[in-house]
Amino acid sequence: MKFKTFAAFVGPSLVMMLVFIAFPLVSVFMQSFYVTQPVFEQVEIESCTPGFPNPTCVTEVKSQPVIGDDGKMISETRFSGLESYRNVLELDRVKAAIGNGSWSELMNIDFWKALRFTLTFTLLTLPLVLVVGLGIALAVNNAVKSLRGPVIFISLLPFIITPVIGGLSIRWLFIGDGILTAAMEWWTGTNISMFAQAWTIEAMMMFYRVWHVAPFAFVIFYAGLQTVNQDTLESAIIDGANRWERLRFVIVPHLMPLIVFIALIHLMDCYRVFEEIVAFSSQSHVISLQWLTYDFLTPDDAGNRAISRASATAMLTMVGIVILLIYPLKRTWRDHKGSH
Amino acid sequence: MSTPKALRQSAALRYGSAGFLIFWCLIAAFPIFWILVMSFKSPVDAFASNPLDVVFGPVTLAEGDGLSIMDVILGLGVLWLSFRFAFRHLPEMVAKFTKPGSVILGWVIAVLGFALAFIVVFFSILPWLLQGVNAITGPLGDPFIGLTVQHYVSVWVENEFYRNFINSLVVTGGVVTVSLTVGTLAGYGLARSGSNLAFWLLILALIFRALPHSVLVAGYLPVFINSAEFLRPIFGDAAPTLYGKPYAVIAVLVAINQPFTIWMLRSFFQNIPMELDEAARVDGCSHFQAFRRVIMPVMWPGVITTGLFSFLLGYNDFLVTSLLLDAQNQTMVPAIAGYFNRETTTTDQVEAIAAAVSITAPLFLLVMVFQRQIVSGLTAGAVKG
């Protein structure tokens, strides 16, 4: 294919991606170094209280926002360097917390709290998703043919459901004296409140995430299981391998590329965990990196959006993604080189 | 063919695997089933701690909303028959009455006609019929299970949820059409070019796919809010403020979706043999003509599958739509956040549940109709690597 035709085919898509993905990235990068604030001016105000014989007058200097001709506050944008990053990272408090050796103090700082949750969430759900997905795939592969269709249908439901609503449906099972909380209280005989402390909320979020993503892993593993080489399996049996050894030494190596694929997709998606925070309304206990940016972007009570701090968190989130992707990208590049 | 003895499984393993499967199916379906049940009950029943109370709804029943055994039997019967009709006879009828060129139009008419007939039968003929039946059958006709549709009525009629529904339709429809149009072209180009440039574009797309959406929205927001000023030199005084406009959100979602779309379509295009293009080219087609007249007709399964995933992205999105659309143009998913954040009364909560079920219902139908395409779409990207 000539370059010109290639460009004609790929052009529209590339333009969309450049305008709506690459350009915003650059603009976020720039924004993170600037701060937009209302302009304040110093005004001398003389206020008098009636008195006898003369009113007592006090002159004080007040700062108040400048109102423009259109009746709105005038704001100015100035270069602030790394200030937004400093505001987000709060390194002084981090130093103090580390100096005290106090973990809980460190976890009071929003950014580090969000980073801690995002990372633990990602790393804990990854093995669970892989194991549960593989388990379901093996069980379905083992089941009668006529059952497979319905099972796949039911399994697809958690995957396809709107994430916020999936989270809510789990939350409604537990909220207040929801049936599952009531069941656990009956079982243990103690009073349980699932939304009062961070770790139970985190556990529910992880449960939701595994419930939501395991079907995806299952479908892919199930497709992979159909292509396992039967001859290799048979020779393994002849060599005296038991079921576990066959799984360990024949099936899992065969599925390895799929495991890497699912792990990669899962890392990408989990790193931007966000909908769970909304669905479980957990912002007072648990927050994630993407939620932090979202929170800065939503207007506060005065209607201002903290764009520059949002940009700074967004850039810091990006750093994490880059670190995450270095290894798989290197691998893909090696494969590409190898295939030519 | 009987299984060789060595491959035969012990009873423990067989029951273990079957048990695990049943357990998984329960976990997978239960939360969704449960919100469906809750949405039909009065608040006291919906949040009762005894599951039996939630299912049978004594308080709802006491308020006078209930179903008798005959209601349940006949209702389920009609549902079953209509599903059977939809999946067995409807496809045959469409095949019989439409000309080969207008299959899509035939399906649209068939689905609309079926939906209309179903609504008429289920919501007006059936209740009328059941009144008579319940009066005759005595104890079988007495209500025994509480069920009310008042939350659906208040969500859809009083709170005007249909506005959000229409907005969702506009946004998702736009996202699917635009991203498929742009994506098929790019996917074809990338699949047929083995150059390094194509490889780097795909890698770039992969990196773009990994970006958290909030990072991108942080980039759009200031620009969109002030877009009237930026665009004035080009459009004059008619320059639009992009913030809150559905078409701006469509453009954003299409771009976010592009990396995934082109990866998936590329892997579908790679399954179509090169010889097909070459034959068309030998017969004198240009690249574009070959793409339109020869490749696209055999690409429909891939396009439908990718369209499904674009649909899901547009329909399920919370972050982008909640930040970039104003209240007037809000889609369904962000609108539901308004319900459960109010948390003033439990009635609001149950209304939120009814809204959630309303959002989930189309997805449920989607899986029923397109299960095979969804599965093939999931595996297409992965098995190829």
Tab-separated table of C-alpha atoms in Angstrom, chain A residues 50-313:
chain	number	residue	atom	x	y	z
A	50	PRO	CA	-21.901	56.757	65.271
A	51	GLY	CA	-20.564	58.183	68.527
A	52	PHE	CA	-20.684	61.314	70.602
A	53	PRO	CA	-19.490	63.937	70.073
A	54	ASN	CA	-17.628	62.659	67.037
A	55	PRO	CA	-18.209	59.389	65.218
A	56	THR	CA	-15.376	56.902	65.733
A	57	CYS	CA	-13.836	56.123	62.405
A	58	VAL	CA	-11.479	53.283	61.620
A	59	THR	CA	-9.565	53.012	58.394
A	60	GLU	CA	-8.482	49.544	57.401
A	61	VAL	CA	-6.954	47.997	54.338
A	62	LYS	CA	-9.018	45.174	52.881
A	63	SER	CA	-8.349	43.002	49.893
A	64	GLN	CA	-11.303	42.304	47.655
A	65	PRO	CA	-11.722	40.796	44.217
A	66	VAL	CA	-11.701	43.188	41.283
A	67	ILE	CA	-15.027	43.288	39.511
A	68	GLY	CA	-14.842	43.789	35.763
A	69	ASP	CA	-17.186	45.768	33.547
A	70	ASP	CA	-19.380	42.718	32.968
A	71	GLY	CA	-19.939	42.275	36.677
A	72	LYS	CA	-17.771	39.176	36.969
A	73	MET	CA	-14.577	38.748	38.939
A	74	ILE	CA	-11.498	39.369	36.858
A	75	SER	CA	-9.056	36.503	37.042
A	76	GLU	CA	-5.476	36.338	35.933
A	77	THR	CA	-3.332	33.425	34.928
A	78	ARG	CA	0.255	33.426	36.065
A	79	PHE	CA	3.186	31.080	35.795
A	80	SER	CA	3.653	29.254	39.056
A	81	GLY	CA	6.254	26.665	38.213
A	82	LEU	CA	6.048	23.577	40.345
A	83	GLU	CA	3.740	25.108	42.939
A	84	SER	CA	0.715	22.968	41.992
A	85	TYR	CA	2.832	19.848	42.218
A	86	ARG	CA	4.052	20.946	45.632
A	87	ASN	CA	0.458	21.564	46.707
A	88	VAL	CA	-0.565	18.096	45.608
A	89	LEU	CA	2.447	16.153	46.859
A	90	GLU	CA	2.774	18.102	50.134
A	91	LEU	CA	6.351	16.956	50.581
A	92	ASP	CA	6.793	18.872	53.863
A	93	ARG	CA	4.055	16.883	55.512
A	94	VAL	CA	5.457	13.710	53.982
A	95	LYS	CA	8.865	14.470	55.488
A	96	ALA	CA	7.308	15.200	58.846
A	97	ALA	CA	5.285	12.007	58.709
A	98	ILE	CA	8.291	9.903	57.755
A	99	GLY	CA	10.329	11.626	60.437
A	100	ASN	CA	7.722	10.634	63.011
A	101	GLY	CA	7.562	7.191	61.487
A	102	SER	CA	3.800	7.601	61.420
A	103	TRP	CA	2.019	5.730	58.654
A	104	SER	CA	-1.419	7.088	59.508
A	105	GLU	CA	-0.133	10.655	59.271
A	106	LEU	CA	1.169	9.936	55.769
A	107	MET	CA	-2.204	8.443	54.853
A	108	ASN	CA	-3.936	11.688	55.799
A	109	ILE	CA	-2.453	13.380	52.749
A	110	ASP	CA	-4.888	12.974	49.850
A	111	PHE	CA	-2.418	12.157	47.112
A	112	TRP	CA	-0.529	9.484	49.038
A	113	LYS	CA	-3.786	8.025	50.338
A	114	ALA	CA	-5.063	7.762	46.767
A	115	LEU	CA	-1.795	6.280	45.511
A	116	ARG	CA	-1.756	3.685	48.294
A	117	PHE	CA	-5.309	2.578	47.514
A	118	THR	CA	-4.846	2.543	43.744
A	119	LEU	CA	-1.749	0.372	43.991
A	120	THR	CA	-3.068	-2.105	46.568
A	121	PHE	CA	-6.348	-2.362	44.672
A	122	THR	CA	-4.584	-3.058	41.386
A	123	LEU	CA	-2.110	-5.564	42.746
A	124	LEU	CA	-4.563	-7.485	44.947
A	125	THR	CA	-7.304	-7.884	42.339
A	126	LEU	CA	-4.927	-8.993	39.570
A	127	PRO	CA	-4.190	-12.523	40.848
A	128	LEU	CA	-7.803	-12.947	41.977
A	129	VAL	CA	-9.145	-12.107	38.517
A	130	LEU	CA	-6.697	-14.491	36.839
A	131	VAL	CA	-7.415	-17.376	39.215
A	132	VAL	CA	-11.209	-16.961	39.232
A	133	GLY	CA	-11.305	-16.513	35.450
A	134	LEU	CA	-9.205	-19.614	34.855
A	135	GLY	CA	-11.280	-21.558	37.371
A	136	ILE	CA	-14.549	-20.731	35.633
A	137	ALA	CA	-13.041	-21.488	32.227
A	138	LEU	CA	-11.852	-24.921	33.383
A	139	ALA	CA	-15.200	-25.686	35.026
A	140	VAL	CA	-17.175	-24.640	31.928
A	141	ASN	CA	-14.848	-26.661	29.735
A	142	ASN	CA	-15.610	-29.606	32.004
A	143	ALA	CA	-19.394	-29.133	31.876
A	144	VAL	CA	-21.936	-30.676	29.538
A	145	LYS	CA	-22.108	-28.945	26.144
A	146	SER	CA	-25.751	-27.914	26.477
A	147	LEU	CA	-25.009	-26.023	29.711
A	148	ARG	CA	-22.204	-23.913	28.288
A	149	GLY	CA	-24.384	-21.382	26.458
A	150	PRO	CA	-26.515	-20.429	29.473
A	151	VAL	CA	-23.456	-20.274	31.742
A	152	ILE	CA	-21.680	-17.935	29.326
A	153	PHE	CA	-24.831	-15.824	29.143
A	154	ILE	CA	-25.049	-15.468	32.918
A	155	SER	CA	-21.313	-14.832	33.185
A	156	LEU	CA	-21.477	-11.997	30.690
A	157	LEU	CA	-24.003	-10.066	32.795
A	158	PRO	CA	-21.557	-8.744	35.422
A	159	PHE	CA	-19.111	-7.855	32.667
A	160	ILE	CA	-21.538	-5.876	30.558
A	161	ILE	CA	-23.353	-4.024	33.333
A	162	THR	CA	-22.656	-0.297	33.723
A	163	PRO	CA	-19.781	-0.109	36.254
A	164	VAL	CA	-21.463	2.457	38.495
A	165	ILE	CA	-24.632	0.376	38.598
A	166	GLY	CA	-22.741	-2.864	39.160
A	167	GLY	CA	-21.073	-1.223	42.152
A	168	LEU	CA	-24.404	0.083	43.390
A	169	SER	CA	-26.025	-3.332	43.127
A	170	ILE	CA	-23.335	-4.731	45.434
A	171	ARG	CA	-23.678	-1.739	47.751
A	172	TRP	CA	-27.430	-2.200	48.051
A	173	LEU	CA	-26.897	-5.752	49.269
A	174	PHE	CA	-24.843	-4.475	52.189
A	175	ILE	CA	-26.082	-1.000	52.992
A	176	GLY	CA	-27.636	-0.463	56.416
A	177	ASP	CA	-29.125	-3.797	57.388
A	178	GLY	CA	-29.121	-5.086	53.820
A	179	ILE	CA	-29.692	-8.809	53.525
A	180	LEU	CA	-26.022	-9.784	53.342
A	181	THR	CA	-25.042	-7.605	56.306
A	182	ALA	CA	-27.992	-9.057	58.207
A	183	ALA	CA	-26.883	-12.566	57.245
A	184	MET	CA	-23.336	-11.901	58.469
A	185	GLU	CA	-24.636	-10.418	61.708
A	186	TRP	CA	-26.764	-13.490	62.264
A	187	TRP	CA	-23.781	-15.713	61.485
A	188	THR	CA	-21.269	-13.980	63.749
A	189	GLY	CA	-23.667	-12.635	66.355
A	190	THR	CA	-21.980	-9.215	66.313
A	191	ASN	CA	-23.122	-5.880	65.008
A	192	ILE	CA	-21.535	-5.250	61.625
A	193	SER	CA	-21.460	-1.985	59.768
A	194	MET	CA	-19.916	-2.379	56.345
A	195	PHE	CA	-19.645	1.327	55.523
A	196	ALA	CA	-18.080	2.601	58.740
A	197	GLN	CA	-14.421	1.710	58.159
A	198	ALA	CA	-12.097	1.786	55.212
A	199	TRP	CA	-11.084	-1.852	54.987
A	200	THR	CA	-14.587	-3.293	54.614
A	201	ILE	CA	-15.343	-0.772	51.874
A	202	GLU	CA	-12.107	-1.724	50.148
A	203	ALA	CA	-12.996	-5.396	50.425
A	204	MET	CA	-16.396	-4.758	48.827
A	205	MET	CA	-14.771	-2.743	46.050
A	206	MET	CA	-12.334	-5.542	45.324
A	207	PHE	CA	-15.142	-8.055	45.348
A	208	TYR	CA	-17.034	-5.877	42.881
A	209	ARG	CA	-13.990	-5.531	40.615
A	210	VAL	CA	-13.289	-9.269	40.533
A	211	TRP	CA	-16.999	-9.942	39.902
A	212	HIS	CA	-16.915	-7.427	37.047
A	213	VAL	CA	-13.675	-8.473	35.333
A	214	ALA	CA	-13.506	-12.237	35.943
A	215	PRO	CA	-16.011	-12.943	33.098
A	216	PHE	CA	-13.686	-11.178	30.668
A	217	ALA	CA	-10.765	-13.353	31.786
A	218	PHE	CA	-13.035	-16.398	31.677
A	219	VAL	CA	-14.159	-15.868	28.077
A	220	ILE	CA	-10.600	-15.377	26.868
A	221	PHE	CA	-9.232	-18.372	28.802
A	222	TYR	CA	-12.144	-20.476	27.586
A	223	ALA	CA	-11.317	-19.629	23.972
A	224	GLY	CA	-7.681	-20.446	24.691
A	225	LEU	CA	-8.598	-23.825	26.217
A	226	GLN	CA	-10.248	-24.869	22.947
A	227	THR	CA	-6.878	-24.704	21.182
A	228	VAL	CA	-4.837	-26.745	23.685
A	229	ASN	CA	-2.904	-29.356	21.769
A	230	GLN	CA	-4.546	-32.715	22.550
A	231	ASP	CA	-1.427	-34.667	21.505
A	232	THR	CA	0.690	-32.892	24.089
A	233	LEU	CA	-1.949	-33.604	26.711
A	234	GLU	CA	-2.009	-37.280	25.779
A	235	SER	CA	1.759	-37.640	25.863
A	236	ALA	CA	1.715	-35.961	29.272
A	237	ILE	CA	-0.760	-38.597	30.441
A	238	ILE	CA	1.410	-41.380	29.043
A	239	ASP	CA	4.361	-39.887	30.897
A	240	GLY	CA	2.305	-40.255	34.058
A	241	ALA	CA	1.397	-36.645	34.728
A	242	ASN	CA	-1.563	-36.274	37.014
A	243	ARG	CA	-4.300	-33.696	36.490
A	244	TRP	CA	-2.563	-30.964	38.471
A	245	GLU	CA	0.746	-31.493	36.666
A	246	ARG	CA	-1.016	-31.380	33.297
A	247	LEU	CA	-2.603	-28.082	34.265
A	248	ARG	CA	0.680	-26.731	35.570
A	249	PHE	CA	2.993	-27.858	32.754
A	250	VAL	CA	0.791	-28.084	29.649
A	251	ILE	CA	-2.278	-25.882	29.935
A	252	VAL	CA	-0.895	-22.875	31.786
A	253	PRO	CA	2.152	-22.493	29.502
A	254	HIS	CA	-0.214	-22.715	26.534
A	255	LEU	CA	-2.338	-19.944	28.041
A	256	MET	CA	0.667	-17.790	28.987
A	257	PRO	CA	0.251	-15.173	26.207
A	258	LEU	CA	-3.401	-14.791	27.214
A	259	ILE	CA	-2.450	-14.426	30.874
A	260	VAL	CA	-0.025	-11.645	29.939
A	261	PHE	CA	-2.713	-9.990	27.793
A	262	ILE	CA	-5.339	-10.076	30.542
A	263	ALA	CA	-2.842	-8.890	33.133
A	264	LEU	CA	-1.895	-5.940	30.943
A	265	ILE	CA	-5.498	-4.907	30.266
A	266	HIS	CA	-6.370	-5.375	33.921
A	267	LEU	CA	-3.436	-3.253	35.096
A	268	MET	CA	-4.436	-0.451	32.740
A	269	ASP	CA	-8.098	-0.540	33.768
A	270	CYS	CA	-7.512	-1.010	37.477
A	271	TYR	CA	-5.026	1.812	37.650
A	272	ARG	CA	-7.845	4.159	36.675
A	273	VAL	CA	-10.225	2.792	39.307
A	274	PHE	CA	-12.915	5.415	39.692
A	275	GLU	CA	-16.491	4.192	39.365
A	276	GLU	CA	-16.210	2.176	42.584
A	277	ILE	CA	-15.571	5.353	44.570
A	278	VAL	CA	-18.735	6.907	43.129
A	279	ALA	CA	-20.855	3.798	43.541
A	280	PHE	CA	-19.839	3.128	47.143
A	281	SER	CA	-19.711	6.877	48.041
A	282	SER	CA	-16.476	6.114	49.795
A	283	GLN	CA	-14.708	9.459	49.350
A	284	SER	CA	-14.442	10.075	53.079
A	285	HIS	CA	-12.617	6.780	53.618
A	286	VAL	CA	-11.038	5.647	50.376
A	287	ILE	CA	-10.067	7.616	47.285
A	288	SER	CA	-8.203	6.756	44.101
A	289	LEU	CA	-5.881	8.786	41.882
A	290	GLN	CA	-8.408	9.274	39.119
A	291	TRP	CA	-11.058	10.272	41.656
A	292	LEU	CA	-8.669	12.897	43.014
A	293	THR	CA	-8.430	14.528	39.578
A	294	TYR	CA	-12.199	14.256	39.166
A	295	ASP	CA	-12.700	15.919	42.528
A	296	PHE	CA	-10.452	18.858	41.624
A	297	LEU	CA	-12.348	19.215	38.345
A	298	THR	CA	-15.835	19.328	39.851
A	299	PRO	CA	-16.840	22.855	40.862
A	300	ASP	CA	-16.619	23.521	44.606
A	301	ASP	CA	-19.219	25.445	46.612
A	302	ALA	CA	-18.013	28.757	45.171
A	303	GLY	CA	-18.199	27.351	41.628
A	304	ASN	CA	-14.423	27.289	41.096
A	305	ARG	CA	-12.618	24.355	39.581
A	306	ALA	CA	-9.054	23.693	40.743
A	307	ILE	CA	-7.818	23.167	37.197
A	308	SER	CA	-4.119	23.550	37.896
A	309	ARG	CA	-4.093	21.129	40.794
A	310	ALA	CA	-6.184	18.695	38.740
A	311	SER	CA	-3.603	18.974	35.976
A	312	ALA	CA	-0.783	18.327	38.408
A	313	THR	CA	-2.439	15.162	39.760
